[in-house]
Amino acid sequence: VNEGSDQKIVPVILSGGSGTRLWPLSRTRRPKQLLPLFGDKSLLEATLERVKDPDLFAEPIIVAGEAQAEAIGEILRGRGELIVEPCARNTAPAIALAAMNAPQDALILVMPSDHLIADVDAFSEAVRRGRGAAQDGYIVAFGMKPDRPETGFGYITRAEPIEEGVWTVEQFVEKPDKATAESFVAGGRHDWNGGIFLMRAGRYLDALKMHAPAIFEAVRRSVDGQSRLEGRSSPDRGAFERCPSQSIDYAVMEKEKRIAVVPARLGWSDVGSFETLHAASAKDDADNVVHGDVIAIDCLGSFIRSEAIAVAAVGVEDLVIVATTDALLVVPRKRSQEVKRIVDALAERERLNLL
Amino acid sequence: VNEGSDQKIVPVILSGGSGTRLWPLSRTRRPKQLLPLFGDKSLLEATLERVKDPDLFAEPIIVAGEAQAEAIGEILRGRGELIVEPCARNTAPAIALAAMNAPQDALILVMPSDHLIADVDAFSEAVRRGRGAAQDGYIVAFGMKPDRPETGFGYITRAEPIEEGVWTVEQFVEKPDKATAESFVAGGRHDWNGGIFLMRAGRYLDALKMHAPAIFEAVRRSVDGQSRLEGRSSPDRGAFERCPSQSIDYAVMEKEKRIAVVPARLGWSDVGSFETLHAASAKDDADNVVHGDVIAIDCLGSFIRSEAIAVAAVGVEDLVIVATTDALLVVPRKRSQEVKRIVDALAERERLNLL
């Protein structure tokens, strides 16, 4: 065990998503991470709760889009640091913004703000397990045990064990086809890439400089020109706008050699669609998730949520029904991904108040 | 042909229904007949239009419930007579209210206010065809050509022809079982009872006095005590409340011998559920009926109507989706009848503002 094993970890929470996959619940100014989808806390609040143990974590850094900065500021109430992205440039630049604003030897734990982790103890345990490897210079990913051959996720292939519960990584595989996904789930050597990474800030920046120098340089200039006011940093817009838009997976993880993975069972869900939201939610005897002013008679396997008008459903099966004050969605649960088609149609019709 | 063959006919329009089968569109104060379900006219307005030919029809009598009297008064704008039912007692008493307020030798044409008749010329033609028999003392029903073995309707069995297109009636059969309904449709001697009747006012009252004397007497007392103001008659409440509640079919037609039927193809629909409303409405290429602020992608055979919020549906099939300002209904088209269960549940929960 490394001598700095009790070094506190700086949580870096990425809240740049303007996800529309839960439309009409999620909107540009009220993205998924700000919605109280499970109980009365938003996913962002739950993410902050998850890293509040002062023995393990330092104050967090939140990287968020401009449209949500106000709402997030209210949630933080002075806690941590808020870095406002001038525009969306995907995760590799967003993480670099945080890494450049942290001490270079600090351990940063990068996390999405809009995922569900049901088992917080297992999460802390996994983070503790990965800390040594991160201090030794690995970029440590956390692998989520797959329970279905999902083709929409990235997979991490384990190579050799480094220590108890920590493995070197053979490869990152982005969105495999169905047959490959099935062999991954059957093989037992592959985990879902949950988008959570632990590493030294300087180690990430070195890797970025090597594998994606244009991103590194653009973020460098943007941070050099950043302004700061009351716990809120605003990197230079012009420089950041010129930064390539890339995910950490593509820009770094797929190219980097010194990567480790901590496989974990965290009760994880990306809450990426109404289908997964239904799967991750508490259900009644008929497999329905019902929320708000809803009368459901003889319904099965459905997700029915009202934030406004009275919703009455009779005899529907495997259906998603979501009503807000200004919009209603109805879609079969298995076709939840096609909510995107609605959002595209609304954009095309310039129904901006509905986006 | 009878010498009084050009006698004008007094339309009697029954608008007492507080139908909830089209909830949430239909409400206590906005029943089905007041809704613009086809184009921009309500079914009541269309019913009034249908009897406006001054060569054939006199001014109409409308029998309506108290809750709707105001709205109906606005539609009539001084035309015809409005009789306000103190309470709902089904059709036999309602028709008696009208018959007692008409000259006893007048021909009255009793009609529901909430049915669709697409072919107005065929309607006028059928009425003309039945006039002679009505003047000769028959109670003349109009038989709607059945196109499916519907078990929710009454059927009229033809006996012998009286004249061209007019038959005596063997029997009225209320709501047959499926096998019987199938044999009726196959046999060609049976028509649906569309609830339209032509007869002398006095003839109806004589039949009522014979077959249902308690109804006759109660209505008699109620009309004796009625008040009248500006084309609006209000029969005595106490007397009418003590009247038995029965349909004309049960109180008179099933017992009366001297009945005739005029079979007709009127493009008729009782618009008794979202299923029949869908069937009777103009549809797009994918068999959808879409109305209001709706985005429907890859939908089939569905009835989607919004009177308020934006409604987005993807990939739904044979579904009814109806949104109003305060309520939403989702039900499979084939289960449209079960809307009643919603209305019952709302009543049980005392959600009176939704009824």
mmCIF file of C-alpha atoms in Angstrom, chain A residues 36-246:
data_model
loop_
_atom_site.group_PDB
_atom_site.id
_atom_site.type_symbol
_atom_site.label_atom_id
_atom_site.label_comp_id
_atom_site.label_asym_id
_atom_site.label_seq_id
_atom_site.Cartn_x
_atom_site.Cartn_y
_atom_site.Cartn_z
ATOM 1 C CA PRO A 36 -36.057 14.325 -8.483
ATOM 2 C CA LEU A 37 -36.397 10.976 -10.267
ATOM 3 C CA PHE A 38 -35.828 8.831 -7.196
ATOM 4 C CA GLY A 39 -37.523 10.135 -4.096
ATOM 5 C CA ASP A 40 -37.231 13.871 -3.558
ATOM 6 C CA LYS A 41 -33.512 14.305 -4.278
ATOM 7 C CA SER A 42 -32.145 15.029 -7.707
ATOM 8 C CA LEU A 43 -29.433 12.784 -9.156
ATOM 9 C CA LEU A 44 -26.948 15.644 -8.758
ATOM 10 C CA GLU A 45 -27.858 16.009 -5.085
ATOM 11 C CA ALA A 46 -27.484 12.248 -4.643
ATOM 12 C CA THR A 47 -24.100 12.417 -6.366
ATOM 13 C CA LEU A 48 -22.981 15.167 -3.959
ATOM 14 C CA GLU A 49 -24.278 13.144 -0.981
ATOM 15 C CA ARG A 50 -22.278 10.159 -2.156
ATOM 16 C CA VAL A 51 -18.978 12.039 -1.802
ATOM 17 C CA LYS A 52 -19.614 13.856 1.453
ATOM 18 C CA ASP A 53 -17.600 11.543 3.757
ATOM 19 C CA PRO A 54 -14.873 13.957 4.992
ATOM 20 C CA ASP A 55 -12.476 11.085 5.776
ATOM 21 C CA LEU A 56 -12.434 10.048 2.130
ATOM 22 C CA PHE A 57 -13.341 13.143 0.102
ATOM 23 C CA ALA A 58 -12.282 16.780 -0.172
ATOM 24 C CA GLU A 59 -14.686 19.470 -1.395
ATOM 25 C CA PRO A 60 -16.017 18.741 -4.898
ATOM 26 C CA ILE A 61 -15.447 20.484 -8.192
ATOM 27 C CA ILE A 62 -18.555 20.670 -10.396
ATOM 28 C CA VAL A 63 -18.210 21.316 -14.108
ATOM 29 C CA ALA A 64 -21.534 22.491 -15.499
ATOM 30 C CA GLY A 65 -23.062 24.136 -18.540
ATOM 31 C CA GLU A 66 -24.043 27.786 -18.466
ATOM 32 C CA ALA A 67 -27.768 27.086 -18.733
ATOM 33 C CA GLN A 68 -27.686 25.118 -15.493
ATOM 34 C CA ALA A 69 -25.117 27.148 -13.538
ATOM 35 C CA GLU A 70 -27.777 29.093 -11.652
ATOM 36 C CA ALA A 71 -29.723 26.018 -10.529
ATOM 37 C CA ILE A 72 -26.547 24.165 -9.571
ATOM 38 C CA GLY A 73 -25.250 27.148 -7.614
ATOM 39 C CA GLU A 74 -28.402 26.945 -5.498
ATOM 40 C CA ILE A 75 -27.829 23.264 -4.807
ATOM 41 C CA LEU A 76 -24.157 23.800 -3.881
ATOM 42 C CA ARG A 77 -24.896 26.749 -1.531
ATOM 43 C CA GLY A 78 -21.260 27.662 -1.341
ATOM 44 C CA ARG A 79 -19.999 24.094 -1.146
ATOM 45 C CA GLY A 80 -17.164 23.163 -3.527
ATOM 46 C CA GLU A 81 -16.091 24.873 -6.717
ATOM 47 C CA LEU A 82 -18.234 25.456 -9.778
ATOM 48 C CA ILE A 83 -16.555 25.628 -13.166
ATOM 49 C CA VAL A 84 -18.870 26.959 -15.856
ATOM 50 C CA GLU A 85 -18.220 25.470 -19.300
ATOM 51 C CA PRO A 86 -18.586 28.243 -21.909
ATOM 52 C CA CYS A 87 -20.004 25.623 -24.279
ATOM 53 C CA ALA A 88 -20.422 21.854 -24.471
ATOM 54 C CA ARG A 89 -17.217 20.087 -25.604
ATOM 55 C CA ASN A 90 -17.837 16.591 -24.194
ATOM 56 C CA THR A 91 -15.984 14.985 -21.274
ATOM 57 C CA ALA A 92 -12.285 15.116 -22.175
ATOM 58 C CA PRO A 93 -12.150 18.959 -22.125
ATOM 59 C CA ALA A 94 -14.544 19.185 -19.143
ATOM 60 C CA ILE A 95 -12.317 16.919 -17.044
ATOM 61 C CA ALA A 96 -9.266 18.921 -18.143
ATOM 62 C CA LEU A 97 -10.939 22.103 -16.856
ATOM 63 C CA ALA A 98 -11.251 20.466 -13.441
ATOM 64 C CA ALA A 99 -7.784 18.893 -13.521
ATOM 65 C CA MET A 100 -6.133 22.229 -14.296
ATOM 66 C CA ASN A 101 -8.033 23.836 -11.424
ATOM 67 C CA ALA A 102 -6.832 21.197 -8.939
ATOM 68 C CA PRO A 103 -3.377 20.619 -7.399
ATOM 69 C CA GLN A 104 -1.457 18.422 -9.834
ATOM 70 C CA ASP A 105 -0.805 15.698 -7.258
ATOM 71 C CA ALA A 106 -4.439 15.647 -6.131
ATOM 72 C CA LEU A 107 -6.440 12.489 -6.743
ATOM 73 C CA ILE A 108 -9.544 13.379 -8.722
ATOM 74 C CA LEU A 109 -12.591 11.139 -8.915
ATOM 75 C CA VAL A 110 -14.469 11.983 -12.091
ATOM 76 C CA MET A 111 -18.189 11.151 -12.047
ATOM 77 C CA PRO A 112 -21.260 11.853 -14.127
ATOM 78 C CA SER A 113 -23.879 13.823 -12.195
ATOM 79 C CA ASP A 114 -26.833 12.016 -13.706
ATOM 80 C CA HIS A 115 -26.308 8.341 -12.928
ATOM 81 C CA LEU A 116 -27.938 6.308 -10.194
ATOM 82 C CA ILE A 117 -25.760 4.450 -7.683
ATOM 83 C CA ALA A 118 -27.989 2.593 -5.271
ATOM 84 C CA ASP A 119 -25.238 1.069 -3.093
ATOM 85 C CA VAL A 120 -23.255 3.980 -1.661
ATOM 86 C CA ASP A 121 -21.182 1.771 0.667
ATOM 87 C CA ALA A 122 -20.040 -0.368 -2.256
ATOM 88 C CA PHE A 123 -19.171 2.832 -4.098
ATOM 89 C CA SER A 124 -16.951 4.115 -1.249
ATOM 90 C CA GLU A 125 -15.370 0.697 -0.950
ATOM 91 C CA ALA A 126 -14.577 0.564 -4.674
ATOM 92 C CA VAL A 127 -13.060 4.061 -4.556
ATOM 93 C CA ARG A 128 -10.860 3.064 -1.609
ATOM 94 C CA ARG A 129 -9.795 -0.037 -3.489
ATOM 95 C CA GLY A 130 -8.738 1.972 -6.539
ATOM 96 C CA ARG A 131 -6.860 4.674 -4.637
ATOM 97 C CA GLY A 132 -3.504 2.863 -4.463
ATOM 98 C CA ALA A 133 -3.360 2.205 -8.201
ATOM 99 C CA ALA A 134 -4.284 5.824 -8.923
ATOM 100 C CA GLN A 135 -1.489 7.023 -6.657
ATOM 101 C CA ASP A 136 0.846 4.665 -8.486
ATOM 102 C CA GLY A 137 0.046 6.456 -11.741
ATOM 103 C CA TYR A 138 -2.796 4.408 -13.180
ATOM 104 C CA ILE A 139 -5.898 5.941 -14.612
ATOM 105 C CA VAL A 140 -8.437 3.844 -12.725
ATOM 106 C CA ALA A 141 -11.807 3.090 -14.266
ATOM 107 C CA PHE A 142 -14.709 1.546 -12.409
ATOM 108 C CA GLY A 143 -16.355 -1.380 -14.154
ATOM 109 C CA MET A 144 -20.051 -2.008 -13.655
ATOM 110 C CA LYS A 145 -21.048 -5.687 -13.624
ATOM 111 C CA PRO A 146 -23.195 -6.150 -16.757
ATOM 112 C CA ASP A 147 -26.563 -7.904 -16.381
ATOM 113 C CA ARG A 148 -27.657 -7.737 -20.030
ATOM 114 C CA PRO A 149 -25.964 -7.534 -23.468
ATOM 115 C CA GLU A 150 -26.462 -3.780 -23.757
ATOM 116 C CA THR A 151 -25.137 -2.437 -27.069
ATOM 117 C CA GLY A 152 -25.410 1.207 -26.102
ATOM 118 C CA PHE A 153 -22.597 1.132 -23.529
ATOM 119 C CA GLY A 154 -18.809 0.908 -23.609
ATOM 120 C CA TYR A 155 -17.155 -2.213 -22.175
ATOM 121 C CA ILE A 156 -13.840 -2.578 -20.332
ATOM 122 C CA THR A 157 -11.874 -5.815 -20.776
ATOM 123 C CA ARG A 158 -9.809 -6.938 -17.771
ATOM 124 C CA ALA A 159 -6.222 -8.183 -18.320
ATOM 125 C CA GLU A 160 -4.213 -9.142 -15.181
ATOM 126 C CA PRO A 161 -4.831 -8.534 -11.463
ATOM 127 C CA ILE A 162 -2.661 -5.825 -9.876
ATOM 128 C CA GLU A 163 -3.972 -6.269 -6.362
ATOM 129 C CA GLU A 164 -7.159 -7.500 -4.650
ATOM 130 C CA GLY A 165 -10.064 -6.319 -6.827
ATOM 131 C CA VAL A 166 -7.932 -4.199 -9.186
ATOM 132 C CA TRP A 167 -6.954 -5.265 -12.694
ATOM 133 C CA THR A 168 -4.973 -3.900 -15.580
ATOM 134 C CA VAL A 169 -7.085 -3.221 -18.660
ATOM 135 C CA GLU A 170 -6.706 -5.010 -21.974
ATOM 136 C CA GLN A 171 -8.979 -2.686 -23.929
ATOM 137 C CA PHE A 172 -11.913 -0.314 -24.007
ATOM 138 C CA VAL A 173 -14.644 -1.396 -26.453
ATOM 139 C CA GLU A 174 -17.202 1.259 -27.367
ATOM 140 C CA LYS A 175 -20.761 0.118 -28.204
ATOM 141 C CA PRO A 176 -20.242 -3.468 -29.437
ATOM 142 C CA ASP A 177 -22.692 -5.288 -31.687
ATOM 143 C CA LYS A 178 -25.219 -7.637 -30.095
ATOM 144 C CA ALA A 179 -23.229 -10.860 -30.593
ATOM 145 C CA THR A 180 -20.086 -9.288 -29.135
ATOM 146 C CA ALA A 181 -22.058 -7.875 -26.204
ATOM 147 C CA GLU A 182 -23.519 -11.307 -25.527
ATOM 148 C CA SER A 183 -20.075 -12.934 -25.537
ATOM 149 C CA PHE A 184 -18.826 -10.177 -23.176
ATOM 150 C CA VAL A 185 -21.620 -10.793 -20.683
ATOM 151 C CA ALA A 186 -21.107 -14.580 -20.892
ATOM 152 C CA GLY A 187 -17.313 -14.364 -20.652
ATOM 153 C CA GLY A 188 -17.129 -12.631 -17.273
ATOM 154 C CA ARG A 189 -14.021 -10.550 -18.143
ATOM 155 C CA HIS A 190 -15.904 -7.481 -19.277
ATOM 156 C CA ASP A 191 -17.607 -4.718 -17.382
ATOM 157 C CA TRP A 192 -19.616 -1.691 -18.438
ATOM 158 C CA ASN A 193 -17.725 1.573 -18.490
ATOM 159 C CA GLY A 194 -19.683 3.642 -15.981
ATOM 160 C CA GLY A 195 -17.807 6.852 -16.766
ATOM 161 C CA ILE A 196 -16.222 7.037 -13.307
ATOM 162 C CA PHE A 197 -12.435 7.537 -13.198
ATOM 163 C CA LEU A 198 -9.883 8.013 -10.427
ATOM 164 C CA MET A 199 -6.403 9.427 -11.111
ATOM 165 C CA ARG A 200 -3.956 12.132 -10.240
ATOM 166 C CA ALA A 201 -4.903 15.426 -11.885
ATOM 167 C CA GLY A 202 -1.435 15.754 -13.407
ATOM 168 C CA ARG A 203 -1.529 12.180 -14.700
ATOM 169 C CA TYR A 204 -4.722 12.890 -16.648
ATOM 170 C CA LEU A 205 -3.285 16.070 -18.099
ATOM 171 C CA ASP A 206 -0.077 14.287 -19.154
ATOM 172 C CA ALA A 207 -2.127 11.625 -20.901
ATOM 173 C CA LEU A 208 -4.293 14.253 -22.576
ATOM 174 C CA LYS A 209 -1.229 16.199 -23.717
ATOM 175 C CA MET A 210 0.163 13.037 -25.280
ATOM 176 C CA HIS A 211 -2.983 11.602 -26.881
ATOM 177 C CA ALA A 212 -5.012 14.734 -27.620
ATOM 178 C CA PRO A 213 -2.659 17.734 -27.594
ATOM 179 C CA ALA A 214 -5.172 20.037 -29.304
ATOM 180 C CA ILE A 215 -7.607 19.560 -26.442
ATOM 181 C CA PHE A 216 -4.887 20.059 -23.870
ATOM 182 C CA GLU A 217 -3.713 23.304 -25.486
ATOM 183 C CA ALA A 218 -7.189 24.745 -25.962
ATOM 184 C CA VAL A 219 -8.186 24.036 -22.362
ATOM 185 C CA ARG A 220 -4.833 25.359 -21.158
ATOM 186 C CA ARG A 221 -5.485 28.694 -22.863
ATOM 187 C CA SER A 222 -9.059 28.762 -21.637
ATOM 188 C CA VAL A 223 -7.984 28.210 -18.014
ATOM 189 C CA ASP A 224 -5.170 30.760 -18.354
ATOM 190 C CA GLY A 225 -7.834 33.308 -19.266
ATOM 191 C CA GLN A 226 -10.447 32.274 -16.733
ATOM 192 C CA SER A 227 -12.173 34.692 -14.375
ATOM 193 C CA ARG A 228 -13.202 33.757 -10.867
ATOM 194 C CA LEU A 229 -15.959 35.074 -8.628
ATOM 195 C CA GLU A 230 -17.362 33.655 -5.400
ATOM 196 C CA GLY A 231 -16.431 29.997 -5.903
ATOM 197 C CA ARG A 232 -17.337 30.108 -9.561
ATOM 198 C CA SER A 233 -14.718 29.903 -12.327
ATOM 199 C CA SER A 234 -15.472 30.972 -15.875
ATOM 200 C CA PRO A 235 -12.836 29.737 -18.338
ATOM 201 C CA ASP A 236 -12.181 31.877 -21.407
ATOM 202 C CA ARG A 237 -14.990 31.362 -23.904
ATOM 203 C CA GLY A 238 -13.089 31.977 -27.144
ATOM 204 C CA ALA A 239 -10.352 29.484 -26.310
ATOM 205 C CA PHE A 240 -12.798 26.834 -25.123
ATOM 206 C CA GLU A 241 -14.992 27.224 -28.185
ATOM 207 C CA ARG A 242 -11.999 26.328 -30.324
ATOM 208 C CA CYS A 243 -11.412 23.105 -28.348
ATOM 209 C CA PRO A 244 -12.236 19.829 -30.143
ATOM 210 C CA SER A 245 -15.247 18.036 -28.683
ATOM 211 C CA GLN A 246 -14.281 14.535 -27.530
#
